[in-house]
Short mmCIF file of N, CA, C and O in Angstrom, two decimals:
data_model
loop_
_atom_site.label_atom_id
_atom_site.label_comp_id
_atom_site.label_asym_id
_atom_site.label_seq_id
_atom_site.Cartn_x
_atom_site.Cartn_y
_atom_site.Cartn_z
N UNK A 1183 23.71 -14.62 -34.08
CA UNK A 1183 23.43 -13.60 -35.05
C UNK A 1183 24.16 -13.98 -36.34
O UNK A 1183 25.29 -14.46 -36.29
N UNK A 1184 23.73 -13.83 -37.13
CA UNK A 1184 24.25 -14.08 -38.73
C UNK A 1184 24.35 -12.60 -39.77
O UNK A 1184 23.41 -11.91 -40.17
N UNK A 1185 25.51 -12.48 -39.95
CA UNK A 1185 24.91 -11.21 -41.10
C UNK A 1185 25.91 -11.75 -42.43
O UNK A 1185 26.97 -12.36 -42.50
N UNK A 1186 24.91 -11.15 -43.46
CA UNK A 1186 25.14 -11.63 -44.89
C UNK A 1186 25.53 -10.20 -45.62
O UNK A 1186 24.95 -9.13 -45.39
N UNK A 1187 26.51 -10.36 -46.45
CA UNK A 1187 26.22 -8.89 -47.08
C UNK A 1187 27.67 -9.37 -48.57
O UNK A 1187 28.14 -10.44 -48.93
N UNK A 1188 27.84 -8.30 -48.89
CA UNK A 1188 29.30 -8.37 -50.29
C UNK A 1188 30.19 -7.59 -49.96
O UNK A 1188 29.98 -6.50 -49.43
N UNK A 1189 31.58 -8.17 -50.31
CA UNK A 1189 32.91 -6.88 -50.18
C UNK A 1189 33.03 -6.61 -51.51
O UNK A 1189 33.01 -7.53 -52.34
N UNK A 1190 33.12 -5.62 -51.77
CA UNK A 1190 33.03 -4.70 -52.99
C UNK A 1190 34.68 -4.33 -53.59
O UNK A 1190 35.27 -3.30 -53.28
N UNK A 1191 35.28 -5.44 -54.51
CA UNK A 1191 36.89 -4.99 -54.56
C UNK A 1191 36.82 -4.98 -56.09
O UNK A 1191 35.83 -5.05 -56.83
N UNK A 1192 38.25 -4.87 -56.42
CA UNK A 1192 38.42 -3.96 -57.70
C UNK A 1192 38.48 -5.23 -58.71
O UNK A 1192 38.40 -5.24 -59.94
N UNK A 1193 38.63 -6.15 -57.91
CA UNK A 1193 38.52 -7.47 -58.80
C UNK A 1193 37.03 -8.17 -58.96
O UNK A 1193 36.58 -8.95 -59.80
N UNK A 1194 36.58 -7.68 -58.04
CA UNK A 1194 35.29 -8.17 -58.26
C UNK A 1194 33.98 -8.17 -56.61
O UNK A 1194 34.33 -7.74 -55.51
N UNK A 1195 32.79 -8.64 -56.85
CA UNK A 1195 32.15 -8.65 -55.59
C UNK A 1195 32.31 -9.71 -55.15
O UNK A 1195 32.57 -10.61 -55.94
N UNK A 1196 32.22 -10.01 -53.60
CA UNK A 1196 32.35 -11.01 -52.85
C UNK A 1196 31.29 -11.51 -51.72
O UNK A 1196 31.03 -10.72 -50.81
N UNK A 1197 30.63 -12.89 -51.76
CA UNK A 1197 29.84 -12.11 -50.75
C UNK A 1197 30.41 -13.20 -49.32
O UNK A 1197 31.25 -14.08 -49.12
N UNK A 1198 29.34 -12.47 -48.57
CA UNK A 1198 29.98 -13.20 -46.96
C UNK A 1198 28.79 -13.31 -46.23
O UNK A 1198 27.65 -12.86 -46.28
N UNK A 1199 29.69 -14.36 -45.31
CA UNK A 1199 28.56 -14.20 -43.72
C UNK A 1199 29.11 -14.63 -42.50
O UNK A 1199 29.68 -15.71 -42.41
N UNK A 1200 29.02 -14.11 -41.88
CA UNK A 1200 29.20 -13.95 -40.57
C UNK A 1200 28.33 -14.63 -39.51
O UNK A 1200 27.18 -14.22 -39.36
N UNK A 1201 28.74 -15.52 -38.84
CA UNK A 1201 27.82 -16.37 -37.73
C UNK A 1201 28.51 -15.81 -36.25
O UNK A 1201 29.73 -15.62 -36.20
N UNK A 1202 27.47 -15.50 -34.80
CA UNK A 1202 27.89 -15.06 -33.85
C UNK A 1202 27.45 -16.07 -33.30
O UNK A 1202 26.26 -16.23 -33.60
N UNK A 1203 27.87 -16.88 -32.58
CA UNK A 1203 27.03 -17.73 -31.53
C UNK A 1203 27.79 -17.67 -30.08
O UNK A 1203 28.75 -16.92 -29.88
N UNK A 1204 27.24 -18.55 -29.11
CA UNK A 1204 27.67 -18.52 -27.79
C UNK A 1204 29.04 -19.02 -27.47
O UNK A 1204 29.67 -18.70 -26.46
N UNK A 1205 29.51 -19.96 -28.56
CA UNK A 1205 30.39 -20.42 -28.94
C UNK A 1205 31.69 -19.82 -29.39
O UNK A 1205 32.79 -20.26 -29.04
N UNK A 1206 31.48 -18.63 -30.32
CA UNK A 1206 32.30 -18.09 -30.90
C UNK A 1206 31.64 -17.08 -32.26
O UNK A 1206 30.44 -16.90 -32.49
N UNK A 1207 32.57 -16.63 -32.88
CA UNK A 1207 32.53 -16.06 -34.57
C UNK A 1207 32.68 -16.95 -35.63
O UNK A 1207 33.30 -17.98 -35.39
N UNK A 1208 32.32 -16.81 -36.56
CA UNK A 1208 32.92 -17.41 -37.73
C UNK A 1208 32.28 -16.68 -39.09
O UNK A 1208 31.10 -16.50 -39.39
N UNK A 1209 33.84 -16.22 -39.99
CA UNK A 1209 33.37 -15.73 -41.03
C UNK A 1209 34.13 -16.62 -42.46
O UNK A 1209 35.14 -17.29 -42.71
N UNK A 1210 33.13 -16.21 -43.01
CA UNK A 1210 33.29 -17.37 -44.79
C UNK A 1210 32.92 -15.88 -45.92
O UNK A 1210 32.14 -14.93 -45.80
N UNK A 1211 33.82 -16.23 -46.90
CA UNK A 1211 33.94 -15.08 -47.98
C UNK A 1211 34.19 -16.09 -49.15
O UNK A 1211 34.95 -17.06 -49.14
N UNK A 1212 33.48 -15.70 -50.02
CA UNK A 1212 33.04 -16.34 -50.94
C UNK A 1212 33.82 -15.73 -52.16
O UNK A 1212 33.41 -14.82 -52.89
N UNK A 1213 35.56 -16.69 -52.29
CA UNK A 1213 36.48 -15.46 -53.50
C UNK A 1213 36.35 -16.85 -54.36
O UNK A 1213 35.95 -17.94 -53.95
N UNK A 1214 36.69 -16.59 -55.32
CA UNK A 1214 37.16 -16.50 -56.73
C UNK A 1214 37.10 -18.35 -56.67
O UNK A 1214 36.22 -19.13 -57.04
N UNK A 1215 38.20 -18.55 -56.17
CA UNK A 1215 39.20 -19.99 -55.72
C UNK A 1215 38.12 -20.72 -54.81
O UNK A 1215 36.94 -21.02 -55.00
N UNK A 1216 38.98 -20.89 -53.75
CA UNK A 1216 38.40 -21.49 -52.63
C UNK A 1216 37.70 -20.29 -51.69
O UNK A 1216 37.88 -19.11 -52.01
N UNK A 1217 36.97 -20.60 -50.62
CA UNK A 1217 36.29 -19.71 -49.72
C UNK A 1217 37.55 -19.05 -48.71
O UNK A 1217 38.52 -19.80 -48.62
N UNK A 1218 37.63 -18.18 -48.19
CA UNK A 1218 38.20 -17.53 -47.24
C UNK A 1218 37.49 -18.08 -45.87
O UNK A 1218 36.31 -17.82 -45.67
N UNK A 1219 37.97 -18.56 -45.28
CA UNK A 1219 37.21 -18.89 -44.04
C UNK A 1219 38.19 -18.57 -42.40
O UNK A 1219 39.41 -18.70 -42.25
N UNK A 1220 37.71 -18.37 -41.91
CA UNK A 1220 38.21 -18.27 -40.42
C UNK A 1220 37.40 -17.85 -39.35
O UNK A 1220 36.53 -16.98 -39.42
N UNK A 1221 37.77 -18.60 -38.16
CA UNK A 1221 37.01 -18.62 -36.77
C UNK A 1221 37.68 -18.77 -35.69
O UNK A 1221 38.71 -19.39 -35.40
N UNK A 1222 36.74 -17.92 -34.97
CA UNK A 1222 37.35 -17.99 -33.52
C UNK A 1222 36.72 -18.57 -31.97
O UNK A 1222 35.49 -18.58 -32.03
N UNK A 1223 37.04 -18.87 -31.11
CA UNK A 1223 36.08 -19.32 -30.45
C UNK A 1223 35.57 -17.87 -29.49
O UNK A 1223 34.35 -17.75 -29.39
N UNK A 1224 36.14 -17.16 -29.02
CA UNK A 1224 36.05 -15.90 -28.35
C UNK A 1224 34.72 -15.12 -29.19
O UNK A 1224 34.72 -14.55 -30.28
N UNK A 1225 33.64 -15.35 -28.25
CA UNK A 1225 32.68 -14.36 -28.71
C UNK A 1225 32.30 -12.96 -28.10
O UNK A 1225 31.22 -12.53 -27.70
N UNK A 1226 33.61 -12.37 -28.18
CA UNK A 1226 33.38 -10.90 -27.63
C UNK A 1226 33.63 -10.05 -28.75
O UNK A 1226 33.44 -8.84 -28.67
N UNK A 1227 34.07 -10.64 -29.86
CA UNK A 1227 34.04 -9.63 -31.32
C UNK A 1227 32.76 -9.87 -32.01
O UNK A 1227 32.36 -10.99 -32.31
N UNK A 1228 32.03 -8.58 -32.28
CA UNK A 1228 30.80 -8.24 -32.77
C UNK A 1228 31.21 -8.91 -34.48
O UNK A 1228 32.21 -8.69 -35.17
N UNK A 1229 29.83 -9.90 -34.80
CA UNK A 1229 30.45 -10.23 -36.58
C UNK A 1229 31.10 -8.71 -37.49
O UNK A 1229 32.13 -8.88 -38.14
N UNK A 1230 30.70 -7.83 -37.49
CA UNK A 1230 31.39 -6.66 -38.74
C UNK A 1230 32.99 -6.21 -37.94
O UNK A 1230 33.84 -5.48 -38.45
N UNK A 1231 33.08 -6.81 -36.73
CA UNK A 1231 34.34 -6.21 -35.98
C UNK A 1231 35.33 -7.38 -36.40
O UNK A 1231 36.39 -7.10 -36.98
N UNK A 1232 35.08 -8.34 -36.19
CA UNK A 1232 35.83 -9.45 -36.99
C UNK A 1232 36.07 -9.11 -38.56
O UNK A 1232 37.20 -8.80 -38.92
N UNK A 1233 34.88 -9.18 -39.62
CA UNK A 1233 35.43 -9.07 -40.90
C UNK A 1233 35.88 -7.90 -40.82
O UNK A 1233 36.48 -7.91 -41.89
N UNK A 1234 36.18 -6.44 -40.22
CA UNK A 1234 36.99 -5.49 -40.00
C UNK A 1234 38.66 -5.51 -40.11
O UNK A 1234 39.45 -4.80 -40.73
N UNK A 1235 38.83 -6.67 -39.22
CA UNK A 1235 39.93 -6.77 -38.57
C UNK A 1235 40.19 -7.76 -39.95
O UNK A 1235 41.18 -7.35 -40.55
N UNK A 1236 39.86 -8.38 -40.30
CA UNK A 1236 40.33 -9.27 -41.49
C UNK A 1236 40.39 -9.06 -43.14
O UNK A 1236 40.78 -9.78 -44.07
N UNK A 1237 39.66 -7.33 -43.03
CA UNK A 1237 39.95 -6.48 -44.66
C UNK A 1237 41.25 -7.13 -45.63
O UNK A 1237 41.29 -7.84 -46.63
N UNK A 1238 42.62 -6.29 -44.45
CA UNK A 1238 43.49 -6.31 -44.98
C UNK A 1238 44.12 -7.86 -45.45
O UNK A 1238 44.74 -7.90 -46.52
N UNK A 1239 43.93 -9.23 -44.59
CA UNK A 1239 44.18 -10.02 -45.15
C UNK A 1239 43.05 -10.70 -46.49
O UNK A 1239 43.22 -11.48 -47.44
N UNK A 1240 42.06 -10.05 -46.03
CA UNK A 1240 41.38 -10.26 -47.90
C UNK A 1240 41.01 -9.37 -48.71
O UNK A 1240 39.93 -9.29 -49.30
N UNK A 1241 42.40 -8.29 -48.78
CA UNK A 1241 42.67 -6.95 -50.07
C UNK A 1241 43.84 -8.01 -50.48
O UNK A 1241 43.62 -8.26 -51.66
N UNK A 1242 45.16 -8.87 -49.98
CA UNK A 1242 45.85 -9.10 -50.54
C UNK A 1242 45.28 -10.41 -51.59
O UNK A 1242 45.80 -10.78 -52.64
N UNK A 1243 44.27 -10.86 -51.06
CA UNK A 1243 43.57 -11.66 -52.61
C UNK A 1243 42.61 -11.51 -53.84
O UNK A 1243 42.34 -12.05 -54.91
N UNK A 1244 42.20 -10.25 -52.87
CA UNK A 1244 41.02 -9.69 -54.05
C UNK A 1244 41.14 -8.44 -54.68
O UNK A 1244 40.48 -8.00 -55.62
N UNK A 1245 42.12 -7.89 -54.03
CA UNK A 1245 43.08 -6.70 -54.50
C UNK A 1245 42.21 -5.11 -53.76
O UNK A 1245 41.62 -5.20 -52.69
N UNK A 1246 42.25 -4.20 -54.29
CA UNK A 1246 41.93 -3.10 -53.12
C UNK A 1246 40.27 -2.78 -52.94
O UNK A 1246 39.53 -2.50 -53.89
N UNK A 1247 39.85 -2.90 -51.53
CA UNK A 1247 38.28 -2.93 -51.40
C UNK A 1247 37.82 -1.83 -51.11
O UNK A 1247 38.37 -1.02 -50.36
N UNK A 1248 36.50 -1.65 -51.80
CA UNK A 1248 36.18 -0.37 -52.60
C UNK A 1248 34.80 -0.28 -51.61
O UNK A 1248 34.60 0.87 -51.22
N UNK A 1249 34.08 -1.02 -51.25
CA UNK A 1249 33.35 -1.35 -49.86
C UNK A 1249 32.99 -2.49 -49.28
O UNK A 1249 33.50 -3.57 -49.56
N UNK A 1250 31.89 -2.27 -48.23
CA UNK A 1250 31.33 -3.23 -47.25
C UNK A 1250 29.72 -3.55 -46.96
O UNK A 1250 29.16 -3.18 -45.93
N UNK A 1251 29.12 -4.23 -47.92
CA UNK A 1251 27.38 -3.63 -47.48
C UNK A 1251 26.89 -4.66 -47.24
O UNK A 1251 27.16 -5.68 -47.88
N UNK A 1252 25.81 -4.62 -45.96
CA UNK A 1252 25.37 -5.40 -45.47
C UNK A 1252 24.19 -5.82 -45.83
O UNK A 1252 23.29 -5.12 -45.36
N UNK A 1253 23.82 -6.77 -46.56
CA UNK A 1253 21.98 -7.11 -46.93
C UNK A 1253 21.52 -7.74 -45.97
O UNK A 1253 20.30 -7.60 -45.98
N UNK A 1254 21.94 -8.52 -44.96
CA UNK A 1254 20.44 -8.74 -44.18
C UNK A 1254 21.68 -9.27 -43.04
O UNK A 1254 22.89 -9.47 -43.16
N UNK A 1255 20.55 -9.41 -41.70
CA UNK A 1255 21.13 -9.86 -40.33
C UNK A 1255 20.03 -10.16 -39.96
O UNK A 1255 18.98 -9.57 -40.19
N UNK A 1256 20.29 -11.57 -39.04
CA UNK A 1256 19.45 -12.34 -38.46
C UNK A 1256 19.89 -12.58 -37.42
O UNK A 1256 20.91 -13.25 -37.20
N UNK A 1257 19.17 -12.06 -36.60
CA UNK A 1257 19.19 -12.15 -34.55
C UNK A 1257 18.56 -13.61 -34.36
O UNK A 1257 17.46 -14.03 -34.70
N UNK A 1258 19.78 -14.31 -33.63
CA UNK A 1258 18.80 -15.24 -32.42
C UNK A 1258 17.79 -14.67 -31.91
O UNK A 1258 17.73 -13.45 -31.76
N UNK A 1259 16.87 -15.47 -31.59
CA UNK A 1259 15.58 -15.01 -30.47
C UNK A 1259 16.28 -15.42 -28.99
O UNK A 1259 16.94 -16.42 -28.69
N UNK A 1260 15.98 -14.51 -28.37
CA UNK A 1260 16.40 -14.79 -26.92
C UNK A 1260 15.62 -13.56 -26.21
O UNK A 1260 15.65 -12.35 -26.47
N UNK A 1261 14.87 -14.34 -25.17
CA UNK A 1261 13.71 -13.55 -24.74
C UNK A 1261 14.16 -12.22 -23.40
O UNK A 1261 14.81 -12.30 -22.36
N UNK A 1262 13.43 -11.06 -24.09
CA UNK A 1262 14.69 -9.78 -22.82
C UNK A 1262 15.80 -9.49 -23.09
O UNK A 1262 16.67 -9.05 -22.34
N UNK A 1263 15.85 -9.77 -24.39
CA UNK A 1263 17.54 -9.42 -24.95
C UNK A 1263 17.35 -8.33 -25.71
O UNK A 1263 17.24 -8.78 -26.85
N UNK A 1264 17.22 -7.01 -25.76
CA UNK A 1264 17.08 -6.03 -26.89
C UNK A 1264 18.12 -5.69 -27.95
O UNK A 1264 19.13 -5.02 -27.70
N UNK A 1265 17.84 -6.15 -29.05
CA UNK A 1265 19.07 -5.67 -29.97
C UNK A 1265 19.12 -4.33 -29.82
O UNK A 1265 18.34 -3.43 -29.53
N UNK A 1266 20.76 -4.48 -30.23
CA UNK A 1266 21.77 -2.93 -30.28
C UNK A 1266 21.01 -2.51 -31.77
O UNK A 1266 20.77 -1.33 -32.03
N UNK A 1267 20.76 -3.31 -32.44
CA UNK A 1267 20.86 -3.27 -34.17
C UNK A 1267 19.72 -2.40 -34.36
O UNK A 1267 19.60 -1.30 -34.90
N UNK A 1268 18.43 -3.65 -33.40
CA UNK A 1268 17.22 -2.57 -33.19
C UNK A 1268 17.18 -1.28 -33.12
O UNK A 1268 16.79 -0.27 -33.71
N UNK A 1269 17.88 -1.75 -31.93
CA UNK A 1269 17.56 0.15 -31.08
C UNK A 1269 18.01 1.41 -31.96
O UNK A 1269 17.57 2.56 -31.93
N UNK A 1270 19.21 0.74 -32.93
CA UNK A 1270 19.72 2.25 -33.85
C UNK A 1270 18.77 1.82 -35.12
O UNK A 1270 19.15 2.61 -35.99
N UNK A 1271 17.96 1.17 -35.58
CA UNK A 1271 17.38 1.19 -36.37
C UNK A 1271 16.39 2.07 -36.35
O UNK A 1271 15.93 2.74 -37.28
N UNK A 1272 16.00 2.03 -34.84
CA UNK A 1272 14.46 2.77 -34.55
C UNK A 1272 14.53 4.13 -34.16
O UNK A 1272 13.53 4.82 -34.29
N UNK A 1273 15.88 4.73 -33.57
CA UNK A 1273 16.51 5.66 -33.56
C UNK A 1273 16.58 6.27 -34.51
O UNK A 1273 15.97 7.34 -34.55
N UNK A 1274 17.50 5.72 -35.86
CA UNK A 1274 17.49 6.52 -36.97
C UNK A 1274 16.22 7.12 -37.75
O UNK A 1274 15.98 8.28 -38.07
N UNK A 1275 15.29 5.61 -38.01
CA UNK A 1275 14.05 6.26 -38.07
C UNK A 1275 13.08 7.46 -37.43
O UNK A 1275 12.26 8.13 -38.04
N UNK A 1276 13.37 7.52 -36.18
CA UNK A 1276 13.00 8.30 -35.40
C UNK A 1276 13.18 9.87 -35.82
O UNK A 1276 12.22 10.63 -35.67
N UNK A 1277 14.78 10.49 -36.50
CA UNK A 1277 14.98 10.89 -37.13
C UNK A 1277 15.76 11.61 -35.68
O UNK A 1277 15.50 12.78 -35.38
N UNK A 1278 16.73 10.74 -34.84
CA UNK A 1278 17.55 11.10 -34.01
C UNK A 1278 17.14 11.47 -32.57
O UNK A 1278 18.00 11.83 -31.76
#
């Protein structure tokens, strides 16, 4: 799974992405300087639960973050696998 989206800080927008594979996480933030990057091999953190957990070490470079929005996510295909993402998508639409 891949999700792309911007952190929204007082210094400026940032954007990111997030890769989930069988392998592991890995997230890249796109500041100022060099990229913010870090990965893990443990793929039991959902991609937005990782850049969660990693706010606070990128407020101390981009200074205080104002939000988090996600523009697009891209599911592996894997056949009989129902996305979670789906299901509250179609839910919400549903109108609960």
């Amino acid at each position: 799974m891949l999700v792309k989206g911007k952190v929204v800080a007082e210094n400026g927008t940032f954007p990111f992405e997030v890769l989930k594979t069988d392998e592991g996480v890995s997230l890249r933030v796109e500041l100022s300087g060099e990229p913010f990057e870090y990965s893990t091999d443990c793929n039991c953190l959902e991609p937005l639960e990782l850049l969660g957990l990693l706010l606070p070490a990128l407020e101390e470079e981009i200074g205080e973050i104002k939000g988090v929005f996600v523009e697009e996510v891209v599911e592996g295909e894997k056949k009989g696998v129902h996305s979670f993402l789906k299901s509250l998508f179609k839910f919400l639409s549903k109108g609960g």
